[in-house]
Amino acid sequence: MEIPTELTASLAEASITTGGVARRLGVSPTTVRSWERRYGIGPSGHEAGRHRRWRPQDVAVLEAMCRLTAHGVPPAEAARLARAGSLVRLPQGRPGPGGPREHAEPRESGGSRALPLGTVRPECRGLGRAAVRLDAPAVERMLDRALADLGLVTAWDEVMMPALRAVGRKWAVEGERYVEVEHLLSWHISGALRKVTRCAEAAAPVAPVLLAGMPGEMHSLALEAAAAGLSDRGVPFRMFGPAVPPAALVEAVRRIGPSAALLWSQTRDTADPRLAQLAAATAWGPRGARTRPAVLLGGPGWAGTDRIAGTLRPRRLPEGLAHLEALAAS
């Protein structure tokens, strides 16, 4: 008897293979089978000798386990809670006495889709898994939680940046297969940073900080993180975003009269020492009291360039924010 097309489609939607489950969760089929053996999380109604088919309720249990382990719950306990369908309060994600390594999960073995994260905070591992699954609601939720619980600097340095670097390494090896993961993660990180950024007016007259990407530089997330950090410290800023043309950059410095300018370059191709020097030499104000900005060169693109007079080169976000805050207050 021929099975109606509508019924065939319904059956296909009702259950999926182990490979399909693995793709949905962003892990390898080997990992899914390992969880089944170790923790008893398997497809309901499986018959010996037949291929495993996972029903929606089975997948929901695995997804619950992933959410719990992403927040630092040990896998065995996460599996028990997921099987029981328990409603538990997820940990707030703060590190224990041993710091961020104490609750880090072991690297997935055999996971061709797993990101090369190494030893990181559980918040970062969970974020990476959600990004690989293209689970936008989970990514947004985890980013908001990390910023609220850890603060901007720690969330950027220990959650967002490691995840972004791992995605970059992954698609560099795999080709364009993982570009969509990087795009989704970058967009949501940008959105999360914007949520905590306000251009508040300073209580006293303070020259703002200028934030700009070098000409041709399309990466701007680090500038957005700097803007969020300055906002948190009450330091006024002016954000010009990526790829600011040379003439526009110099004119912005002249018009604003910033206390400092952070110029971002992700790659050596966009690092222009002559333009940085010109920005550092641009003066404003009345004759006899003309002022020049301090210029901070941010990003790996500046590595290997000779030291430029009038510039600083912070290595990480905390150092850069400390410099900018001190310069704005001077």
Short mmCIF file of N, CA and C in Angstrom, two decimals, residues 105-254:
data_model
loop_
_atom_site.label_atom_id
_atom_site.label_comp_id
_atom_site.label_asym_id
_atom_site.label_seq_id
_atom_site.Cartn_x
_atom_site.Cartn_y
_atom_site.Cartn_z
N GLU A 105 34.23 22.61 31.32
CA GLU A 105 33.90 21.26 30.88
C GLU A 105 35.03 20.70 30.03
N PRO A 106 35.20 19.40 30.00
CA PRO A 106 36.22 18.83 29.13
C PRO A 106 35.87 19.06 27.67
N ARG A 107 36.89 19.11 26.85
CA ARG A 107 36.68 19.31 25.42
C ARG A 107 35.96 18.11 24.83
N GLU A 108 35.08 18.38 23.90
CA GLU A 108 34.32 17.31 23.26
C GLU A 108 35.26 16.47 22.41
N SER A 109 35.22 15.16 22.61
CA SER A 109 36.08 14.29 21.81
C SER A 109 35.35 13.87 20.55
N GLY A 110 36.06 13.95 19.44
CA GLY A 110 35.46 13.51 18.19
C GLY A 110 34.41 14.44 17.65
N GLY A 111 34.29 15.66 18.23
CA GLY A 111 33.25 16.57 17.80
C GLY A 111 33.70 17.43 16.64
N SER A 112 33.41 17.02 15.43
CA SER A 112 33.87 17.77 14.26
C SER A 112 33.25 19.15 14.20
N ARG A 113 32.09 19.33 14.83
CA ARG A 113 31.43 20.63 14.83
C ARG A 113 31.76 21.44 16.08
N ALA A 114 32.40 20.82 17.06
CA ALA A 114 32.72 21.54 18.29
C ALA A 114 33.78 22.59 18.02
N LEU A 115 33.65 23.75 18.67
CA LEU A 115 34.62 24.82 18.50
C LEU A 115 35.90 24.51 19.29
N PRO A 116 37.06 24.91 18.77
CA PRO A 116 38.33 24.68 19.48
C PRO A 116 38.51 25.71 20.59
N LEU A 117 37.78 25.55 21.68
CA LEU A 117 37.77 26.54 22.76
C LEU A 117 38.87 26.32 23.78
N GLY A 118 39.30 25.06 23.97
CA GLY A 118 40.27 24.79 25.02
C GLY A 118 39.61 24.90 26.38
N THR A 119 40.37 25.39 27.37
CA THR A 119 39.86 25.54 28.73
C THR A 119 39.33 26.96 28.90
N VAL A 120 38.02 27.08 29.04
CA VAL A 120 37.38 28.38 29.14
C VAL A 120 36.28 28.33 30.19
N ARG A 121 35.72 29.47 30.47
CA ARG A 121 34.57 29.51 31.36
C ARG A 121 33.41 28.70 30.78
N PRO A 122 32.58 28.14 31.65
CA PRO A 122 31.41 27.43 31.13
C PRO A 122 30.48 28.34 30.34
N GLU A 123 30.44 29.64 30.68
CA GLU A 123 29.60 30.57 29.93
C GLU A 123 30.06 30.66 28.47
N CYS A 124 31.38 30.63 28.26
CA CYS A 124 31.93 30.71 26.91
C CYS A 124 31.63 29.42 26.14
N ARG A 125 31.77 28.28 26.80
CA ARG A 125 31.49 27.01 26.13
C ARG A 125 30.02 26.93 25.73
N GLY A 126 29.15 27.36 26.64
CA GLY A 126 27.74 27.35 26.31
C GLY A 126 27.41 28.28 25.16
N LEU A 127 28.04 29.45 25.16
CA LEU A 127 27.83 30.40 24.07
C LEU A 127 28.28 29.83 22.74
N GLY A 128 29.44 29.16 22.74
CA GLY A 128 29.94 28.55 21.51
C GLY A 128 29.00 27.49 20.98
N ARG A 129 28.48 26.64 21.87
CA ARG A 129 27.56 25.60 21.43
C ARG A 129 26.29 26.19 20.84
N ALA A 130 25.75 27.21 21.51
CA ALA A 130 24.52 27.83 21.01
C ALA A 130 24.76 28.49 19.66
N ALA A 131 25.94 29.11 19.48
CA ALA A 131 26.24 29.76 18.20
C ALA A 131 26.34 28.73 17.08
N VAL A 132 27.00 27.61 17.33
CA VAL A 132 27.12 26.56 16.31
C VAL A 132 25.75 26.01 15.94
N ARG A 133 24.85 25.94 16.90
CA ARG A 133 23.48 25.47 16.62
C ARG A 133 22.65 26.55 15.93
N LEU A 134 23.22 27.77 15.82
CA LEU A 134 22.48 28.93 15.30
C LEU A 134 21.23 29.19 16.13
N ASP A 135 21.37 28.95 17.45
CA ASP A 135 20.26 29.14 18.39
C ASP A 135 20.30 30.59 18.89
N ALA A 136 19.72 31.50 18.11
CA ALA A 136 19.80 32.92 18.39
C ALA A 136 19.22 33.30 19.77
N PRO A 137 18.05 32.77 20.16
CA PRO A 137 17.53 33.13 21.49
C PRO A 137 18.49 32.74 22.62
N ALA A 138 19.11 31.55 22.49
CA ALA A 138 20.05 31.13 23.53
C ALA A 138 21.29 32.02 23.54
N VAL A 139 21.80 32.37 22.36
CA VAL A 139 22.96 33.25 22.27
C VAL A 139 22.66 34.58 22.95
N GLU A 140 21.53 35.16 22.64
CA GLU A 140 21.15 36.46 23.22
C GLU A 140 21.01 36.35 24.73
N ARG A 141 20.38 35.29 25.18
CA ARG A 141 20.16 35.11 26.62
C ARG A 141 21.50 34.95 27.36
N MET A 142 22.42 34.16 26.78
CA MET A 142 23.70 33.93 27.44
C MET A 142 24.56 35.19 27.47
N LEU A 143 24.52 35.98 26.41
CA LEU A 143 25.30 37.22 26.38
C LEU A 143 24.78 38.21 27.42
N ASP A 144 23.46 38.36 27.51
CA ASP A 144 22.88 39.26 28.50
C ASP A 144 23.24 38.81 29.91
N ARG A 145 23.20 37.50 30.14
CA ARG A 145 23.52 36.97 31.47
C ARG A 145 24.99 37.20 31.80
N ALA A 146 25.87 36.97 30.84
CA ALA A 146 27.30 37.17 31.08
C ALA A 146 27.61 38.61 31.42
N LEU A 147 27.02 39.56 30.69
CA LEU A 147 27.26 40.97 30.97
C LEU A 147 26.73 41.37 32.35
N ALA A 148 25.56 40.84 32.70
CA ALA A 148 24.95 41.18 33.99
C ALA A 148 25.73 40.57 35.15
N ASP A 149 26.18 39.33 34.99
CA ASP A 149 26.82 38.62 36.09
C ASP A 149 28.31 38.90 36.22
N LEU A 150 28.99 39.06 35.10
CA LEU A 150 30.44 39.16 35.10
C LEU A 150 30.96 40.57 34.91
N GLY A 151 30.13 41.47 34.40
CA GLY A 151 30.59 42.79 34.06
C GLY A 151 31.17 42.81 32.66
N LEU A 152 31.28 44.01 32.10
CA LEU A 152 31.68 44.13 30.70
C LEU A 152 33.06 43.56 30.42
N VAL A 153 34.07 43.95 31.20
CA VAL A 153 35.45 43.56 30.89
C VAL A 153 35.62 42.06 30.92
N THR A 154 35.14 41.41 31.98
CA THR A 154 35.28 39.95 32.08
C THR A 154 34.45 39.24 31.02
N ALA A 155 33.23 39.74 30.79
CA ALA A 155 32.39 39.11 29.77
C ALA A 155 33.05 39.20 28.39
N TRP A 156 33.68 40.34 28.09
CA TRP A 156 34.36 40.50 26.80
C TRP A 156 35.61 39.63 26.72
N ASP A 157 36.46 39.72 27.73
CA ASP A 157 37.75 39.02 27.70
C ASP A 157 37.63 37.50 27.82
N GLU A 158 36.66 37.02 28.59
CA GLU A 158 36.64 35.60 28.93
C GLU A 158 35.45 34.84 28.37
N VAL A 159 34.51 35.54 27.76
CA VAL A 159 33.35 34.86 27.17
C VAL A 159 33.23 35.19 25.68
N MET A 160 33.10 36.48 25.36
CA MET A 160 32.85 36.86 23.96
C MET A 160 34.08 36.64 23.07
N MET A 161 35.23 37.17 23.47
CA MET A 161 36.40 37.09 22.62
C MET A 161 36.88 35.66 22.39
N PRO A 162 36.95 34.79 23.43
CA PRO A 162 37.36 33.40 23.15
C PRO A 162 36.42 32.70 22.18
N ALA A 163 35.11 32.98 22.30
CA ALA A 163 34.15 32.36 21.38
C ALA A 163 34.36 32.86 19.96
N LEU A 164 34.57 34.17 19.81
CA LEU A 164 34.80 34.73 18.47
C LEU A 164 36.08 34.18 17.85
N ARG A 165 37.14 34.10 18.65
CA ARG A 165 38.40 33.56 18.12
C ARG A 165 38.24 32.11 17.69
N ALA A 166 37.51 31.34 18.50
CA ALA A 166 37.33 29.92 18.17
C ALA A 166 36.54 29.75 16.88
N VAL A 167 35.51 30.57 16.70
CA VAL A 167 34.74 30.50 15.45
C VAL A 167 35.63 30.88 14.28
N GLY A 168 36.46 31.91 14.46
CA GLY A 168 37.37 32.31 13.39
C GLY A 168 38.34 31.21 13.02
N ARG A 169 38.89 30.52 14.03
CA ARG A 169 39.80 29.40 13.75
C ARG A 169 39.06 28.28 13.04
N LYS A 170 37.82 28.06 13.44
CA LYS A 170 37.05 26.95 12.87
C LYS A 170 36.79 27.17 11.39
N TRP A 171 36.31 28.39 11.03
CA TRP A 171 36.00 28.57 9.61
C TRP A 171 37.25 28.76 8.79
N ALA A 172 38.36 29.16 9.42
CA ALA A 172 39.62 29.24 8.68
C ALA A 172 40.07 27.85 8.24
N VAL A 173 39.75 26.84 9.04
CA VAL A 173 40.12 25.46 8.72
C VAL A 173 39.07 24.81 7.83
N GLU A 174 37.80 25.07 8.13
CA GLU A 174 36.70 24.38 7.45
C GLU A 174 36.24 25.09 6.18
N GLY A 175 36.74 26.28 5.92
CA GLY A 175 36.24 27.04 4.77
C GLY A 175 35.03 27.86 5.17
N GLU A 176 34.14 28.09 4.22
CA GLU A 176 33.02 28.98 4.48
C GLU A 176 31.87 28.32 5.24
N ARG A 177 32.05 27.08 5.66
CA ARG A 177 30.96 26.39 6.34
C ARG A 177 30.54 27.09 7.63
N TYR A 178 31.48 27.74 8.32
CA TYR A 178 31.17 28.31 9.62
C TYR A 178 31.08 29.84 9.60
N VAL A 179 31.10 30.43 8.43
CA VAL A 179 30.98 31.89 8.35
C VAL A 179 29.63 32.33 8.92
N GLU A 180 28.58 31.56 8.69
CA GLU A 180 27.27 31.94 9.20
C GLU A 180 27.26 31.97 10.73
N VAL A 181 28.06 31.09 11.35
CA VAL A 181 28.14 31.07 12.81
C VAL A 181 28.80 32.37 13.31
N GLU A 182 29.89 32.76 12.66
CA GLU A 182 30.57 33.99 13.05
C GLU A 182 29.67 35.21 12.85
N HIS A 183 28.94 35.25 11.75
CA HIS A 183 28.06 36.39 11.50
C HIS A 183 26.97 36.48 12.56
N LEU A 184 26.35 35.35 12.89
CA LEU A 184 25.29 35.36 13.89
C LEU A 184 25.84 35.77 15.25
N LEU A 185 26.98 35.20 15.64
CA LEU A 185 27.56 35.51 16.94
C LEU A 185 27.98 36.99 17.01
N SER A 186 28.62 37.48 15.97
CA SER A 186 29.06 38.88 15.96
C SER A 186 27.88 39.83 16.07
N TRP A 187 26.81 39.55 15.33
CA TRP A 187 25.64 40.42 15.36
C TRP A 187 25.03 40.48 16.75
N HIS A 188 24.94 39.35 17.41
CA HIS A 188 24.33 39.32 18.74
C HIS A 188 25.25 39.93 19.78
N ILE A 189 26.56 39.76 19.65
CA ILE A 189 27.48 40.43 20.57
C ILE A 189 27.35 41.94 20.43
N SER A 190 27.29 42.41 19.19
CA SER A 190 27.10 43.84 18.96
C SER A 190 25.82 44.33 19.62
N GLY A 191 24.75 43.58 19.45
CA GLY A 191 23.48 43.96 20.06
C GLY A 191 23.54 43.98 21.58
N ALA A 192 24.21 42.99 22.17
CA ALA A 192 24.33 42.93 23.62
C ALA A 192 25.15 44.11 24.15
N LEU A 193 26.21 44.47 23.43
CA LEU A 193 27.03 45.61 23.86
C LEU A 193 26.24 46.92 23.75
N ARG A 194 25.46 47.05 22.69
CA ARG A 194 24.66 48.28 22.53
C ARG A 194 23.65 48.45 23.68
N LYS A 195 23.14 47.33 24.17
CA LYS A 195 22.15 47.41 25.26
C LYS A 195 22.72 48.07 26.52
N VAL A 196 24.02 47.91 26.75
CA VAL A 196 24.61 48.44 27.98
C VAL A 196 25.42 49.71 27.72
N THR A 197 25.24 50.31 26.56
CA THR A 197 25.99 51.52 26.20
C THR A 197 25.07 52.73 26.14
N ARG A 198 25.46 53.77 26.82
CA ARG A 198 24.71 55.04 26.80
C ARG A 198 25.69 56.18 26.59
N CYS A 199 25.33 57.15 25.75
CA CYS A 199 26.16 58.32 25.52
C CYS A 199 25.75 59.41 26.51
N ALA A 200 26.07 59.20 27.77
CA ALA A 200 25.68 60.15 28.80
C ALA A 200 26.58 61.38 28.76
N GLU A 201 26.02 62.51 29.08
CA GLU A 201 26.80 63.74 29.19
C GLU A 201 27.61 63.70 30.48
N ALA A 202 28.84 64.19 30.41
CA ALA A 202 29.69 64.22 31.60
C ALA A 202 29.18 65.29 32.57
N ALA A 203 29.38 65.03 33.87
CA ALA A 203 28.93 65.99 34.89
C ALA A 203 29.70 67.31 34.78
N ALA A 204 30.98 67.23 34.40
CA ALA A 204 31.81 68.41 34.23
C ALA A 204 32.29 68.45 32.79
N PRO A 205 32.70 69.64 32.29
CA PRO A 205 33.22 69.70 30.92
C PRO A 205 34.42 68.79 30.72
N VAL A 206 34.24 67.75 29.95
CA VAL A 206 35.31 66.79 29.70
C VAL A 206 35.37 66.54 28.20
N ALA A 207 36.57 66.59 27.63
CA ALA A 207 36.71 66.30 26.21
C ALA A 207 36.42 64.83 25.98
N PRO A 208 35.61 64.50 24.98
CA PRO A 208 35.25 63.09 24.76
C PRO A 208 36.40 62.29 24.16
N VAL A 209 36.22 60.98 24.19
CA VAL A 209 37.14 60.05 23.54
C VAL A 209 36.60 59.74 22.15
N LEU A 210 37.46 59.74 21.16
CA LEU A 210 37.07 59.42 19.79
C LEU A 210 37.38 57.96 19.50
N LEU A 211 36.41 57.22 18.97
CA LEU A 211 36.58 55.81 18.64
C LEU A 211 36.36 55.62 17.15
N ALA A 212 37.33 55.05 16.46
CA ALA A 212 37.21 54.93 15.00
C ALA A 212 38.01 53.75 14.49
N GLY A 213 37.49 53.11 13.45
CA GLY A 213 38.22 52.08 12.75
C GLY A 213 39.05 52.70 11.64
N MET A 214 40.23 52.16 11.41
CA MET A 214 41.09 52.69 10.36
C MET A 214 40.45 52.50 8.99
N PRO A 215 40.84 53.32 8.00
CA PRO A 215 40.27 53.16 6.66
C PRO A 215 40.39 51.73 6.14
N GLY A 216 39.30 51.19 5.64
CA GLY A 216 39.29 49.83 5.13
C GLY A 216 39.07 48.77 6.19
N GLU A 217 39.06 49.15 7.47
CA GLU A 217 38.88 48.19 8.56
C GLU A 217 37.40 48.04 8.88
N MET A 218 36.86 46.83 8.60
CA MET A 218 35.44 46.60 8.78
C MET A 218 35.09 46.01 10.14
N HIS A 219 36.08 45.60 10.92
CA HIS A 219 35.80 45.04 12.25
C HIS A 219 35.60 46.18 13.24
N SER A 220 34.53 46.12 14.01
CA SER A 220 34.25 47.20 14.95
C SER A 220 33.79 46.72 16.32
N LEU A 221 33.73 45.40 16.56
CA LEU A 221 33.23 44.91 17.84
C LEU A 221 34.09 45.39 19.00
N ALA A 222 35.41 45.41 18.82
CA ALA A 222 36.28 45.88 19.91
C ALA A 222 36.02 47.34 20.23
N LEU A 223 35.73 48.16 19.21
CA LEU A 223 35.37 49.56 19.45
C LEU A 223 34.05 49.65 20.21
N GLU A 224 33.11 48.77 19.89
CA GLU A 224 31.83 48.77 20.60
C GLU A 224 32.02 48.35 22.05
N ALA A 225 32.94 47.40 22.29
CA ALA A 225 33.25 47.01 23.67
C ALA A 225 33.87 48.18 24.42
N ALA A 226 34.76 48.92 23.76
CA ALA A 226 35.37 50.10 24.38
C ALA A 226 34.32 51.15 24.70
N ALA A 227 33.37 51.36 23.78
CA ALA A 227 32.30 52.32 24.02
C ALA A 227 31.46 51.92 25.23
N ALA A 228 31.17 50.62 25.35
CA ALA A 228 30.40 50.13 26.49
C ALA A 228 31.18 50.35 27.79
N GLY A 229 32.51 50.10 27.73
CA GLY A 229 33.34 50.29 28.92
C GLY A 229 33.42 51.75 29.33
N LEU A 230 33.54 52.65 28.36
CA LEU A 230 33.58 54.08 28.67
C LEU A 230 32.23 54.54 29.22
N SER A 231 31.15 54.02 28.65
CA SER A 231 29.81 54.35 29.14
C SER A 231 29.66 53.94 30.60
N ASP A 232 30.16 52.76 30.93
CA ASP A 232 30.08 52.25 32.30
C ASP A 232 30.86 53.13 33.27
N ARG A 233 31.92 53.78 32.77
CA ARG A 233 32.76 54.64 33.62
C ARG A 233 32.34 56.10 33.57
N GLY A 234 31.31 56.42 32.81
CA GLY A 234 30.83 57.79 32.72
C GLY A 234 31.72 58.68 31.90
N VAL A 235 32.53 58.10 30.99
CA VAL A 235 33.43 58.88 30.15
C VAL A 235 32.73 59.16 28.83
N PRO A 236 32.59 60.41 28.42
CA PRO A 236 31.93 60.70 27.14
C PRO A 236 32.77 60.22 25.96
N PHE A 237 32.11 59.83 24.90
CA PHE A 237 32.82 59.34 23.72
C PHE A 237 32.03 59.69 22.47
N ARG A 238 32.73 59.59 21.35
CA ARG A 238 32.09 59.74 20.04
C ARG A 238 32.52 58.55 19.19
N MET A 239 31.54 57.75 18.81
CA MET A 239 31.81 56.53 18.04
C MET A 239 31.60 56.79 16.55
N PHE A 240 32.62 56.50 15.74
CA PHE A 240 32.53 56.68 14.30
C PHE A 240 32.51 55.35 13.55
N GLY A 241 32.67 54.24 14.27
CA GLY A 241 32.51 52.93 13.65
C GLY A 241 33.66 52.54 12.75
N PRO A 242 33.41 51.56 11.87
CA PRO A 242 34.49 51.02 11.04
C PRO A 242 34.80 51.88 9.82
N ALA A 243 35.99 51.65 9.27
CA ALA A 243 36.39 52.18 7.95
C ALA A 243 36.16 53.67 7.79
N VAL A 244 36.72 54.47 8.69
CA VAL A 244 36.59 55.92 8.59
C VAL A 244 37.63 56.44 7.58
N PRO A 245 37.24 57.16 6.55
CA PRO A 245 38.20 57.68 5.57
C PRO A 245 39.23 58.61 6.23
N PRO A 246 40.43 58.68 5.69
CA PRO A 246 41.50 59.49 6.32
C PRO A 246 41.09 60.94 6.56
N ALA A 247 40.56 61.62 5.55
CA ALA A 247 40.19 63.02 5.70
C ALA A 247 39.11 63.20 6.76
N ALA A 248 38.15 62.27 6.80
CA ALA A 248 37.08 62.36 7.79
C ALA A 248 37.61 62.15 9.20
N LEU A 249 38.58 61.24 9.35
CA LEU A 249 39.17 60.98 10.66
C LEU A 249 39.88 62.23 11.19
N VAL A 250 40.70 62.84 10.35
CA VAL A 250 41.43 64.04 10.77
C VAL A 250 40.46 65.18 11.07
N GLU A 251 39.43 65.34 10.26
CA GLU A 251 38.45 66.40 10.48
C GLU A 251 37.68 66.17 11.77
N ALA A 252 37.36 64.90 12.08
CA ALA A 252 36.66 64.59 13.33
C ALA A 252 37.51 64.95 14.53
N VAL A 253 38.81 64.66 14.45
CA VAL A 253 39.72 65.03 15.54
C VAL A 253 39.74 66.54 15.71
N ARG A 254 39.83 67.27 14.61
CA ARG A 254 39.90 68.73 14.68
C ARG A 254 38.60 69.33 15.23
#
